[in-house]
Coordinates of C-alpha atoms in Angstrom, one line a residue:
Chain A
M8 CA -17.0 19.5 15.2
K9 CA -15.2 21.0 12.2
V10 CA -11.6 20.0 11.9
I11 CA -11.0 21.9 8.7
E12 CA -12.5 25.2 7.8
V13 CA -11.5 26.8 4.5
K14 CA -12.7 30.1 3.2
D15 CA -11.8 31.7 -0.1
L16 CA -8.5 29.9 -0.3
T17 CA -6.4 30.9 -3.3
K18 CA -3.1 30.0 -4.7
K19 CA -1.6 32.0 -7.6
Y20 CA 1.6 31.5 -9.4
K21 CA 2.3 34.7 -11.3
E22 CA -0.5 34.7 -13.9
H23 CA -1.7 31.2 -13.2
T24 CA -4.3 30.6 -10.6
A25 CA -4.0 27.0 -9.3
V26 CA -6.7 27.3 -6.6
N27 CA -9.3 29.9 -7.0
G28 CA -11.1 31.0 -3.8
I29 CA -12.4 27.7 -2.6
S30 CA -14.4 27.3 0.6
F31 CA -15.4 24.1 2.4
D32 CA -15.5 22.5 5.8
V33 CA -14.6 19.0 7.0
E34 CA -16.2 17.4 10.0
E35 CA -14.3 15.3 12.5
G36 CA -14.1 11.6 11.7
E37 CA -15.5 12.0 8.2
M38 CA -13.9 10.9 4.9
F39 CA -13.7 13.9 2.7
A40 CA -12.8 13.5 -1.0
F41 CA -11.5 15.9 -3.5
L42 CA -12.2 14.7 -7.0
G43 CA -10.7 16.1 -10.1
E44 CA -8.4 15.5 -13.0
N45 CA -4.7 16.2 -13.0
G46 CA -4.0 19.9 -12.6
A47 CA -7.4 20.6 -11.0
G48 CA -5.7 22.0 -7.9
K49 CA -6.2 19.0 -5.6
S50 CA -2.5 18.6 -4.6
T51 CA -2.0 22.3 -4.3
T52 CA -4.9 22.5 -1.8
I53 CA -3.5 19.7 0.2
N54 CA 0.0 21.2 0.1
M55 CA -1.5 24.5 1.4
L56 CA -3.4 22.8 4.2
T57 CA -0.3 20.9 5.3
T58 CA 1.8 24.1 5.3
I59 CA 4.1 23.0 2.5
L60 CA 2.9 25.7 0.2
G61 CA 2.0 29.2 1.3
K62 CA -1.4 30.6 0.4
T63 CA -1.9 33.7 -1.7
S64 CA -5.1 34.7 0.0
G65 CA -8.1 33.4 2.0
S66 CA -8.1 31.6 5.3
A67 CA -8.0 28.1 6.7
F68 CA -8.2 26.6 10.2
I69 CA -7.0 23.1 10.9
C70 CA -8.2 21.8 14.3
G71 CA -8.7 25.4 15.3
H72 CA -5.2 26.5 14.3
E73 CA -4.9 29.3 11.7
L74 CA -3.0 28.5 8.6
G75 CA -0.1 30.9 8.1
K76 CA 0.0 31.9 11.8
E77 CA 0.1 28.6 13.7
D78 CA 1.8 26.4 11.2
D79 CA 3.8 24.5 13.7
E80 CA 0.6 23.5 15.6
I81 CA -1.0 22.5 12.3
R82 CA 2.0 20.3 11.4
K83 CA 1.6 18.4 14.7
V84 CA -2.0 17.4 13.9
N85 CA -1.5 16.5 10.2
G86 CA -0.4 13.3 8.7
I87 CA 0.2 13.1 5.0
V88 CA 0.6 10.4 2.4
F89 CA 2.1 12.0 -0.7
Q90 CA 1.3 11.1 -4.3
N91 CA 4.9 9.9 -4.8
S92 CA 6.9 8.0 -2.3
V93 CA 9.0 10.5 -0.3
L94 CA 10.9 8.2 2.0
D95 CA 14.6 7.5 1.7
K96 CA 15.2 4.7 -0.7
K97 CA 18.6 3.6 0.6
L98 CA 17.4 3.4 4.2
S99 CA 15.6 0.6 5.8
V100 CA 11.9 0.9 6.8
K101 CA 13.0 1.1 10.4
D102 CA 15.5 3.9 9.8
N103 CA 13.0 5.8 7.7
L104 CA 10.3 5.7 10.4
L105 CA 12.6 6.4 13.3
T106 CA 14.2 9.4 11.6
R107 CA 10.9 10.8 10.5
G108 CA 9.6 10.3 14.1
S109 CA 12.6 12.4 15.3
Y110 CA 11.4 15.3 13.2
Y111 CA 8.4 15.5 15.6
G112 CA 10.7 15.4 18.6
L113 CA 9.9 11.7 19.2
S114 CA 12.5 9.3 20.7
R115 CA 13.0 5.8 19.2
K116 CA 10.9 4.4 22.1
Q117 CA 8.1 6.9 21.5
V118 CA 8.0 6.2 17.7
L119 CA 7.8 2.4 18.4
A120 CA 5.0 3.0 20.9
R121 CA 3.1 5.2 18.4
L122 CA 3.3 2.6 15.6
E123 CA 2.7 -0.4 17.8
P124 CA -1.2 -0.4 17.5
F125 CA -0.8 -0.4 13.7
S126 CA 2.2 -2.7 13.2
E127 CA 0.3 -6.0 13.1
R128 CA -2.5 -4.7 10.9
F129 CA 0.0 -3.2 8.5
E130 CA 2.2 -6.3 8.5
M131 CA 5.3 -4.4 9.3
K132 CA 7.3 -7.2 10.9
D133 CA 8.3 -8.8 7.6
I134 CA 9.6 -5.6 6.0
W135 CA 10.9 -3.7 9.1
D136 CA 14.6 -4.2 8.2
R137 CA 14.3 -4.2 4.5
K138 CA 15.5 -1.3 2.4
Y139 CA 12.7 0.9 1.2
E140 CA 13.9 0.7 -2.4
K141 CA 13.5 -3.1 -2.3
L142 CA 9.8 -3.0 -1.4
S143 CA 7.0 -3.5 -3.9
G144 CA 4.6 -0.6 -4.7
G145 CA 2.0 -1.9 -2.3
Q146 CA 4.5 -2.4 0.5
R147 CA 5.9 1.1 0.0
R148 CA 2.4 2.6 0.3
R149 CA 1.9 0.6 3.5
V150 CA 5.1 2.2 4.9
D151 CA 4.1 5.6 3.6
I152 CA 0.8 5.4 5.6
M153 CA 2.7 4.2 8.7
R154 CA 5.0 7.2 8.3
A155 CA 2.0 9.5 8.2
L156 CA 0.7 8.0 11.4
I157 CA 4.0 8.6 13.4
N158 CA 2.8 11.8 15.0
N159 CA -0.6 10.4 15.9
P160 CA -2.4 12.8 13.5
K161 CA -6.0 14.0 13.9
I162 CA -6.3 14.4 10.1
L163 CA -4.8 12.0 7.6
F164 CA -4.2 13.7 4.2
L165 CA -4.0 11.2 1.3
D166 CA -2.9 12.7 -2.0
E167 CA -3.9 10.2 -4.7
P168 CA -2.7 7.3 -2.5
T169 CA -3.4 4.5 -5.0
T170 CA -2.1 6.1 -8.2
G171 CA 0.2 3.7 -10.1
L172 CA -0.8 0.7 -7.9
D173 CA -2.1 -2.5 -9.3
P174 CA -5.7 -3.5 -8.4
K175 CA -4.6 -5.8 -5.6
S176 CA -2.4 -3.2 -4.0
R177 CA -5.1 -0.6 -4.4
K178 CA -7.5 -2.8 -2.5
I179 CA -5.0 -3.5 0.3
V180 CA -4.4 0.3 0.6
W181 CA -8.1 0.9 0.8
D182 CA -8.5 -1.8 3.5
Y183 CA -5.9 0.1 5.6
I184 CA -7.7 3.5 5.0
N185 CA -11.1 2.0 6.0
Y186 CA -9.5 0.4 9.0
L187 CA -8.0 3.8 10.2
R188 CA -11.3 5.4 9.6
K189 CA -13.5 2.9 11.3
E190 CA -11.2 1.6 14.1
H191 CA -9.4 4.8 14.9
K192 CA -12.1 7.3 13.9
M193 CA -9.5 9.3 11.9
T194 CA -10.6 12.2 9.7
I195 CA -9.5 11.3 6.2
F196 CA -8.9 14.0 3.5
L197 CA -8.5 12.3 0.2
T198 CA -7.7 13.5 -3.3
T199 CA -8.2 11.2 -6.2
H200 CA -9.0 11.0 -9.8
Y201 CA -10.4 7.5 -9.4
M202 CA -14.2 7.7 -9.4
E203 CA -14.9 4.6 -7.4
E204 CA -12.7 5.8 -4.6
T205 CA -15.2 8.5 -3.7
R206 CA -18.0 6.0 -3.3
D207 CA -17.6 5.6 0.4
A208 CA -16.8 9.2 1.1
D209 CA -19.0 11.2 3.5
H210 CA -18.5 14.3 1.4
V211 CA -17.2 14.9 -2.1
V212 CA -15.9 18.1 -3.6
I213 CA -15.5 18.2 -7.3
L214 CA -12.7 20.5 -8.4
D215 CA -12.1 21.7 -11.9
K216 CA -9.4 24.2 -12.9
G217 CA -9.0 25.4 -9.3
N218 CA -12.7 25.9 -8.7
I219 CA -15.2 23.9 -6.8
I220 CA -17.9 23.1 -9.3
S221 CA -20.0 20.9 -7.0
T222 CA -20.1 19.4 -3.5
G223 CA -22.3 16.9 -1.6
T224 CA -22.5 13.3 -0.6
P225 CA -22.0 10.8 -3.4
A226 CA -25.7 10.0 -3.3
E227 CA -26.6 13.7 -3.5
L228 CA -24.3 14.2 -6.4
K229 CA -25.6 11.2 -8.3
T230 CA -29.1 12.3 -7.8
R231 CA -28.3 15.8 -9.1
Y232 CA -26.0 15.0 -11.9
A233 CA -26.2 11.3 -12.9
H234 CA -29.0 9.3 -14.4
S235 CA -29.7 5.6 -14.1
R236 CA -29.7 3.5 -17.3
L237 CA -31.6 0.5 -18.5
V238 CA -29.3 -1.7 -20.6
W239 CA -31.4 -3.9 -22.9
Y240 CA -29.6 -6.6 -24.9
T241 CA -31.5 -7.0 -28.1
E242 CA -31.3 -6.6 -31.8
K243 CA -31.6 -3.1 -33.2
G244 CA -35.1 -2.5 -34.7
E245 CA -38.1 -0.2 -35.0
S246 CA -40.3 -2.3 -32.7
A247 CA -37.7 -2.2 -29.9
E248 CA -37.3 1.6 -30.3
S249 CA -41.0 2.3 -30.2
L250 CA -41.1 0.3 -27.0
I251 CA -38.2 2.3 -25.5
Q252 CA -39.9 5.6 -26.5
I253 CA -42.6 4.8 -24.0
I254 CA -40.1 5.4 -21.1
S255 CA -37.5 7.7 -22.6
D256 CA -36.4 9.4 -25.7
K257 CA -32.7 9.4 -24.6
Y258 CA -31.2 6.2 -25.8
V259 CA -28.4 4.9 -28.0
Y260 CA -27.6 1.5 -29.5
D261 CA -24.1 0.2 -28.8
A262 CA -22.9 -3.1 -30.4
D263 CA -25.5 -5.5 -29.0
H264 CA -27.6 -3.4 -26.6
Y265 CA -29.7 -0.2 -26.1
S266 CA -28.5 2.1 -23.3
I267 CA -31.6 3.9 -22.1
E268 CA -31.3 6.9 -19.8
T269 CA -34.2 7.1 -17.4
D270 CA -34.9 7.9 -13.8
R271 CA -38.3 6.1 -13.8
N272 CA -39.0 3.1 -11.7
L273 CA -39.1 0.4 -14.4
T274 CA -40.1 -2.6 -12.4
E275 CA -43.7 -2.5 -13.7
F276 CA -42.7 -1.6 -17.2
I277 CA -40.3 -4.5 -17.5
F278 CA -42.8 -6.9 -16.0
E279 CA -45.4 -5.8 -18.5
H280 CA -43.1 -6.3 -21.4
R281 CA -41.3 -9.4 -20.1
E282 CA -41.8 -11.2 -23.3
E283 CA -39.8 -8.6 -25.3
I284 CA -37.4 -7.4 -22.6
R285 CA -35.7 -10.7 -21.6
D286 CA -32.0 -9.8 -21.3
Y287 CA -31.4 -6.6 -19.5
E288 CA -29.6 -4.9 -16.6
F289 CA -30.3 -1.8 -14.6
V290 CA -27.3 0.4 -14.1
K291 CA -27.4 3.1 -11.5
G292 CA -25.8 6.5 -12.1
T293 CA -22.1 6.6 -11.1
M294 CA -19.7 9.3 -10.0
D295 CA -18.2 8.9 -13.4
D296 CA -21.5 10.3 -14.9
V297 CA -21.5 13.0 -12.3
F298 CA -18.1 14.2 -13.3
L299 CA -18.8 13.8 -17.0
N300 CA -22.0 15.8 -16.7
L301 CA -20.4 18.5 -14.6
T302 CA -17.2 19.0 -16.6
G303 CA -17.8 17.4 -19.9
K304 CA -14.6 15.4 -19.2
E305 CA -14.0 11.8 -18.3
L306 CA -11.8 10.6 -15.5
A307 CA -9.9 7.4 -14.9
S308 CA -12.0 4.6 -13.5
Chain B
M27 CA 16.8 19.7 19.6
M28 CA 15.8 16.1 19.0
D29 CA 14.3 17.1 15.6
F30 CA 17.6 18.8 14.5
I31 CA 19.7 15.8 15.7
G32 CA 17.3 13.4 14.0
F33 CA 17.4 15.2 10.6
T34 CA 21.2 15.6 10.9
K35 CA 21.5 11.9 11.7
R36 CA 19.4 11.1 8.6
N37 CA 21.6 13.1 6.4
L38 CA 24.7 11.4 7.8
I39 CA 23.2 8.0 7.3
I40 CA 22.2 8.8 3.7
Y41 CA 25.9 9.4 2.9
F42 CA 27.5 6.7 5.0
K43 CA 25.1 4.0 3.9
D44 CA 25.7 4.6 0.3
V45 CA 29.0 2.9 -0.5
L46 CA 29.0 4.2 -4.1
A47 CA 28.6 7.7 -2.9
I48 CA 31.6 7.3 -0.6
F49 CA 33.7 5.8 -3.3
F50 CA 32.8 8.6 -5.8
S51 CA 33.3 11.3 -3.2
L52 CA 36.9 10.0 -2.8
L53 CA 37.6 9.2 -6.4
T54 CA 39.7 12.3 -7.0
S55 CA 41.8 11.5 -3.9
I56 CA 42.2 7.9 -5.1
I57 CA 43.2 9.1 -8.5
I58 CA 45.8 11.4 -7.0
F59 CA 47.1 8.5 -4.9
I60 CA 47.4 6.3 -8.0
L61 CA 49.0 9.0 -10.0
Y62 CA 51.5 9.6 -7.2
L63 CA 52.4 5.9 -7.2
L64 CA 52.8 6.0 -11.0
F65 CA 54.7 9.3 -11.6
L66 CA 53.8 12.2 -9.4
K67 CA 56.2 11.1 -6.6
G68 CA 59.0 11.1 -9.1
T69 CA 58.1 14.6 -10.2
F70 CA 57.9 15.9 -6.6
V71 CA 61.2 14.2 -5.6
D72 CA 62.9 15.6 -8.8
A73 CA 61.6 19.1 -7.9
L74 CA 62.9 18.8 -4.4
N75 CA 66.2 17.4 -5.4
G76 CA 66.5 20.1 -8.0
T77 CA 66.2 22.7 -5.2
L78 CA 69.0 21.1 -3.2
N79 CA 71.8 22.6 -5.3
G80 CA 74.9 21.0 -3.8
L81 CA 73.2 20.3 -0.5
E82 CA 72.8 16.6 -1.3
N83 CA 75.2 15.5 1.4
F84 CA 73.2 17.3 4.1
V85 CA 69.8 16.0 3.3
S86 CA 68.9 12.3 3.3
G87 CA 66.8 10.7 0.6
A88 CA 64.5 9.5 3.3
D89 CA 63.7 13.0 4.3
I90 CA 63.1 14.1 0.8
D91 CA 60.8 11.0 0.4
M92 CA 58.9 12.0 3.6
L93 CA 58.5 15.5 2.3
A94 CA 57.1 14.2 -1.0
N95 CA 54.8 11.8 0.8
G96 CA 53.5 14.5 3.0
I97 CA 52.8 16.7 0.0
L98 CA 50.8 13.8 -1.4
L99 CA 48.8 13.5 1.9
T100 CA 48.0 17.2 1.9
G101 CA 46.8 17.0 -1.7
I102 CA 44.6 14.0 -1.0
L103 CA 43.1 15.9 2.0
G104 CA 42.6 19.1 0.0
T105 CA 40.6 17.4 -2.7
A106 CA 38.6 15.3 -0.3
M107 CA 37.6 18.5 1.4
I108 CA 36.1 19.6 -1.8
T109 CA 34.5 16.4 -3.1
V110 CA 33.1 14.9 0.1
P111 CA 31.0 17.8 1.2
Y112 CA 29.8 18.3 -2.4
T113 CA 28.6 14.7 -2.5
C114 CA 26.9 14.9 0.8
L115 CA 25.1 18.1 -0.2
Q116 CA 23.8 16.5 -3.3
T117 CA 21.2 15.2 -0.9
I118 CA 19.6 18.7 -1.0
V119 CA 19.1 18.5 -4.7
K120 CA 17.8 14.9 -4.5
D121 CA 15.4 15.7 -1.7
R122 CA 14.1 18.6 -3.8
E123 CA 13.8 16.5 -6.9
S124 CA 12.0 13.6 -5.3
G125 CA 9.7 15.6 -3.1
V126 CA 11.4 14.5 0.2
D127 CA 11.7 18.2 1.1
S128 CA 7.8 18.4 1.1
D129 CA 7.7 15.6 3.6
I130 CA 10.3 17.4 5.8
C131 CA 8.5 20.7 5.5
A132 CA 5.2 19.1 6.6
T133 CA 6.8 18.4 10.0
P134 CA 7.3 20.8 12.8
L135 CA 11.0 20.9 12.0
K136 CA 11.8 24.7 11.6
R137 CA 13.1 25.8 8.2
W138 CA 16.3 27.2 9.6
K139 CA 17.0 23.9 11.4
I140 CA 16.6 22.1 8.1
V141 CA 19.2 24.3 6.4
L142 CA 21.5 24.1 9.4
S143 CA 21.1 20.3 9.6
Y144 CA 22.2 19.8 5.9
F145 CA 25.2 22.0 6.7
T146 CA 26.1 20.2 9.9
A147 CA 25.7 16.7 8.4
S148 CA 27.9 17.6 5.4
T149 CA 30.5 19.3 7.6
L150 CA 30.6 16.3 9.9
S151 CA 30.7 13.8 7.0
S152 CA 33.6 15.7 5.5
F153 CA 35.4 16.1 8.8
I154 CA 35.0 12.3 9.6
M155 CA 36.3 11.3 6.2
T156 CA 39.2 13.8 6.0
S157 CA 40.1 13.0 9.6
L158 CA 40.1 9.3 8.8
I159 CA 42.3 9.9 5.8
L160 CA 44.6 12.1 7.9
T161 CA 44.8 9.5 10.6
V162 CA 45.6 6.6 8.2
G163 CA 48.0 8.8 6.3
L164 CA 49.9 9.8 9.5
V165 CA 50.0 6.2 10.7
V166 CA 51.4 5.1 7.3
L167 CA 54.0 7.9 7.2
N168 CA 55.0 7.1 10.8
F169 CA 55.9 3.6 9.7
M170 CA 57.9 5.1 6.8
G171 CA 59.9 7.6 8.8
D172 CA 59.6 10.5 11.2
L173 CA 57.4 13.5 10.4
H174 CA 58.6 15.4 13.5
L175 CA 55.1 16.3 14.4
S176 CA 54.2 17.9 17.7
V177 CA 51.0 17.2 19.6
Q178 CA 50.0 20.9 18.9
S179 CA 50.5 20.4 15.2
L180 CA 48.5 17.3 15.3
I181 CA 45.6 19.1 17.0
A182 CA 45.9 22.0 14.6
A183 CA 45.8 19.5 11.7
Y184 CA 42.5 18.1 12.8
G185 CA 41.3 21.6 13.5
M186 CA 42.1 22.5 9.8
M187 CA 40.1 19.4 8.7
F188 CA 37.1 20.9 10.5
L189 CA 37.6 24.4 9.2
G190 CA 38.1 23.1 5.7
S191 CA 35.0 20.9 5.9
A192 CA 32.9 23.7 7.2
S193 CA 34.1 26.3 4.7
S194 CA 33.7 24.0 1.7
T195 CA 30.2 23.0 2.9
A196 CA 29.2 26.6 3.3
L197 CA 30.3 27.4 -0.3
F198 CA 28.6 24.3 -1.8
M199 CA 25.4 25.0 0.1
L200 CA 25.0 28.1 -2.1
V201 CA 26.1 26.2 -5.2
M202 CA 23.4 23.6 -4.7
L203 CA 20.7 26.3 -5.0
F204 CA 21.5 26.5 -8.7
F205 CA 20.7 22.8 -9.4
K206 CA 17.1 21.7 -10.1
S207 CA 18.0 18.1 -10.8
S208 CA 20.5 15.6 -9.5
S209 CA 21.7 14.9 -13.1
T210 CA 22.9 18.5 -13.4
S211 CA 24.5 18.5 -10.0
T212 CA 26.2 15.1 -10.9
A213 CA 27.4 16.6 -14.2
F214 CA 28.9 19.5 -12.3
F215 CA 30.5 17.1 -9.9
G216 CA 32.4 15.6 -12.8
I217 CA 33.9 19.0 -13.6
L218 CA 34.6 19.7 -10.0
S219 CA 36.4 16.4 -9.4
A220 CA 38.6 17.0 -12.4
A221 CA 39.3 20.6 -11.3
A222 CA 39.7 20.0 -7.6
G223 CA 43.2 18.5 -7.9
F224 CA 44.5 21.4 -9.9
V225 CA 42.8 24.1 -7.7
I226 CA 44.5 22.9 -4.6
G227 CA 47.8 22.1 -6.3
A228 CA 47.7 18.4 -5.8
Y229 CA 48.9 17.5 -9.4
I230 CA 51.1 20.5 -10.0
P231 CA 52.1 23.0 -7.3
L232 CA 50.1 26.2 -7.6
S233 CA 53.4 28.2 -7.7
Q234 CA 53.9 26.8 -11.2
F235 CA 50.9 28.7 -12.5
S236 CA 50.6 32.4 -13.4
E237 CA 49.7 35.0 -10.8
G238 CA 46.1 35.2 -12.2
V239 CA 45.5 31.4 -11.9
Q240 CA 47.1 31.3 -8.4
G241 CA 44.8 34.2 -7.4
F242 CA 41.8 32.4 -8.7
C243 CA 42.6 29.1 -7.1
N244 CA 43.3 30.8 -3.8
L245 CA 39.8 32.3 -3.8
F246 CA 38.6 28.8 -2.7
P247 CA 39.0 28.0 0.9
A248 CA 40.2 24.5 0.2
S249 CA 43.4 25.9 -1.4
H250 CA 44.1 27.9 1.7
I251 CA 43.4 24.9 3.9
T252 CA 45.7 22.8 1.8
S253 CA 48.5 25.3 2.3
L254 CA 47.8 25.5 6.0
I255 CA 47.8 21.7 6.4
R256 CA 51.0 21.5 4.4
N257 CA 52.5 24.1 6.7
I258 CA 51.3 22.3 9.8
L259 CA 52.2 18.7 8.8
L260 CA 55.5 19.4 7.0
S261 CA 57.0 22.2 9.0
G262 CA 58.4 19.7 11.5
I263 CA 60.3 17.7 8.8
A264 CA 61.2 21.0 7.0
N265 CA 62.8 22.3 10.2
N266 CA 64.6 19.0 10.7
I267 CA 66.0 19.2 7.2
D268 CA 67.0 22.8 7.8
S269 CA 68.8 21.8 11.0
S270 CA 70.6 19.0 9.2
I271 CA 71.8 21.5 6.6
G272 CA 73.1 23.5 9.6
G273 CA 72.6 27.0 8.1
V274 CA 75.0 26.4 5.2
D275 CA 72.4 27.8 2.8
N276 CA 70.9 30.4 5.2
G277 CA 67.6 28.5 5.0
A278 CA 67.4 28.9 1.2
F279 CA 66.5 25.3 0.5
I280 CA 63.5 25.1 2.9
S281 CA 62.4 28.6 1.8
A282 CA 62.5 27.4 -1.8
V283 CA 60.5 24.2 -1.0
K284 CA 57.9 26.2 0.9
D285 CA 57.5 28.6 -2.0
T286 CA 57.4 25.9 -4.6
F287 CA 54.9 23.7 -2.8
S288 CA 52.8 26.7 -1.5
F289 CA 53.2 26.2 2.2
N290 CA 51.6 29.6 2.3
A291 CA 48.7 30.7 0.0
H292 CA 49.7 33.3 -2.5
A293 CA 47.1 35.5 -4.3
F294 CA 47.4 38.6 -6.4
G295 CA 51.0 39.4 -5.3
T296 CA 50.4 38.8 -1.6
D297 CA 51.6 36.0 0.6
F298 CA 49.0 34.9 3.2
S299 CA 50.4 34.1 6.6
G300 CA 48.9 31.1 8.3
M301 CA 46.7 33.4 10.5
N302 CA 45.6 35.4 7.5
S303 CA 44.6 32.2 5.6
V304 CA 42.6 31.1 8.7
L305 CA 40.9 34.5 8.9
Y306 CA 40.2 34.5 5.1
V307 CA 38.6 31.0 5.3
G308 CA 36.7 31.8 8.5
I309 CA 35.3 35.0 7.1
F310 CA 34.5 33.3 3.7
A311 CA 32.6 30.6 5.6
L312 CA 30.7 33.0 7.7
I313 CA 29.6 35.0 4.7
C314 CA 28.4 31.9 2.9
I315 CA 26.6 30.6 6.1
A316 CA 24.8 33.9 6.5
A317 CA 23.9 34.0 2.8
M318 CA 22.7 30.3 2.9
M319 CA 20.5 31.0 5.9
V320 CA 18.8 33.9 4.2
V321 CA 18.4 32.4 0.7
Y322 CA 17.4 28.9 1.8
S323 CA 14.7 30.2 4.2
K324 CA 13.2 31.9 1.2
T325 CA 13.3 28.8 -1.0
Y326 CA 11.4 26.8 1.6
K327 CA 8.6 29.4 1.6
K328 CA 7.0 28.4 -1.7

């Protein structure tokens, strides 16, 4: 079942087109990733789908509710984790979550009941009475996610949820996201400019300058736009290069190794030349390569 | 309704949990109080004594002191009615700047409720703070002497606190639309704090200024409210002084005091009666509220 259906969605600011007629669908329970550099239109799209921004043209249905006509219904089924923390810094975690819950018409008792299934997993007990401004970046993100879950959303929008976090906090945030996805079968709509974060997505849409330039599963995209590489650690020389030319003419020498682009199965070739090719590794194509090949630009990794 | 109450409660907590915000919102009032202790009281008492003109034997020093203290209290209330709502409403700019407004707009809370909630929270905060100041002030004055206040005057005084809070909030809701960042709104607050005491005549009675300046100052609802509250709180003691004079001066002393200390707002050659001032402030507030509901609804439709 499709929970998001977008057709020709456009957002224009005077002369500037932030999102240019994009169309895509999101299935229930899947993790859908929007990949693109800053300014590609990712946040604008999320802001339109969560009714924060009005659309210029096009149509979108969220859980069957039409954007622009049934916005209140859409707001009830959406949960959103913003790029920046948007909770009140001077208030405690408890006050923040209880007041946010009231915006959905929920009483204190109802908010606590909604959060109860997640409280232990998100380790809320220790930070419940602490001021939001006193929390670490990772703890804040944890509270931000809890806030997004208050209204028991069907779709959780995550707008670059790990930007600015240290690797440890990033991993923790991803553990929570995977938990929500697997244990609660929640539909996740993610925007990111971190390549590796799209690895586990069911569907990836690559956005550039407000346009969708490619879409597919990570595997499909890698097959289409990325090439595997054989990295051979050896000295630069004519004999090595003539051996490489048997399998590919796309290669470069970097510092202490050849990087050889090839999609061939190299097991047999390496076995045959095991005396020469002793120190090597086989690197599969990455989402980084996909993005680079599609846009000619590199993203953060 | 719970959503509206919840958001209003949040806006109230934001102000009341921030001790620094409370302090700075009352800074002008505190400065007026300190200046009063240092020299303003002397100035007020001198001005009042100067008006006596041979009536010294009829009017006690204690009554003159009470009159001066009452004028101080109304000055403190008048400035608080400007600075407290402004500080509370800075939450709007901070919310816009930090993206909190996006979080609010992503909830089913209706846009008009968001606007009304900011307004309600600021009005309530200002009403609570000014009522608190009024209560403490009246208790202190009661220990110092008799203000000759009736129950009706007391109720009317608290009513003025509400009207003043609502009208100032309505005006500042529109002012906040011009600020894109909290640094700009804070800078403006510096100017406002400095000007507030003069605009409502807390440092120097408005009657001492030219017609044009008086007219300008009385465009602001807080000036009318200060005059009204002065009238309500000090009419009792003024009447008592008048009685003790016993009609020897045909009411000239009290009339002069009321003129000097603007017991009635005066703008562009016209004296406002109490009712006219209430009407002016009420209409002013309603126009601002109507404008804010229209303009804010548009700003939330990005």
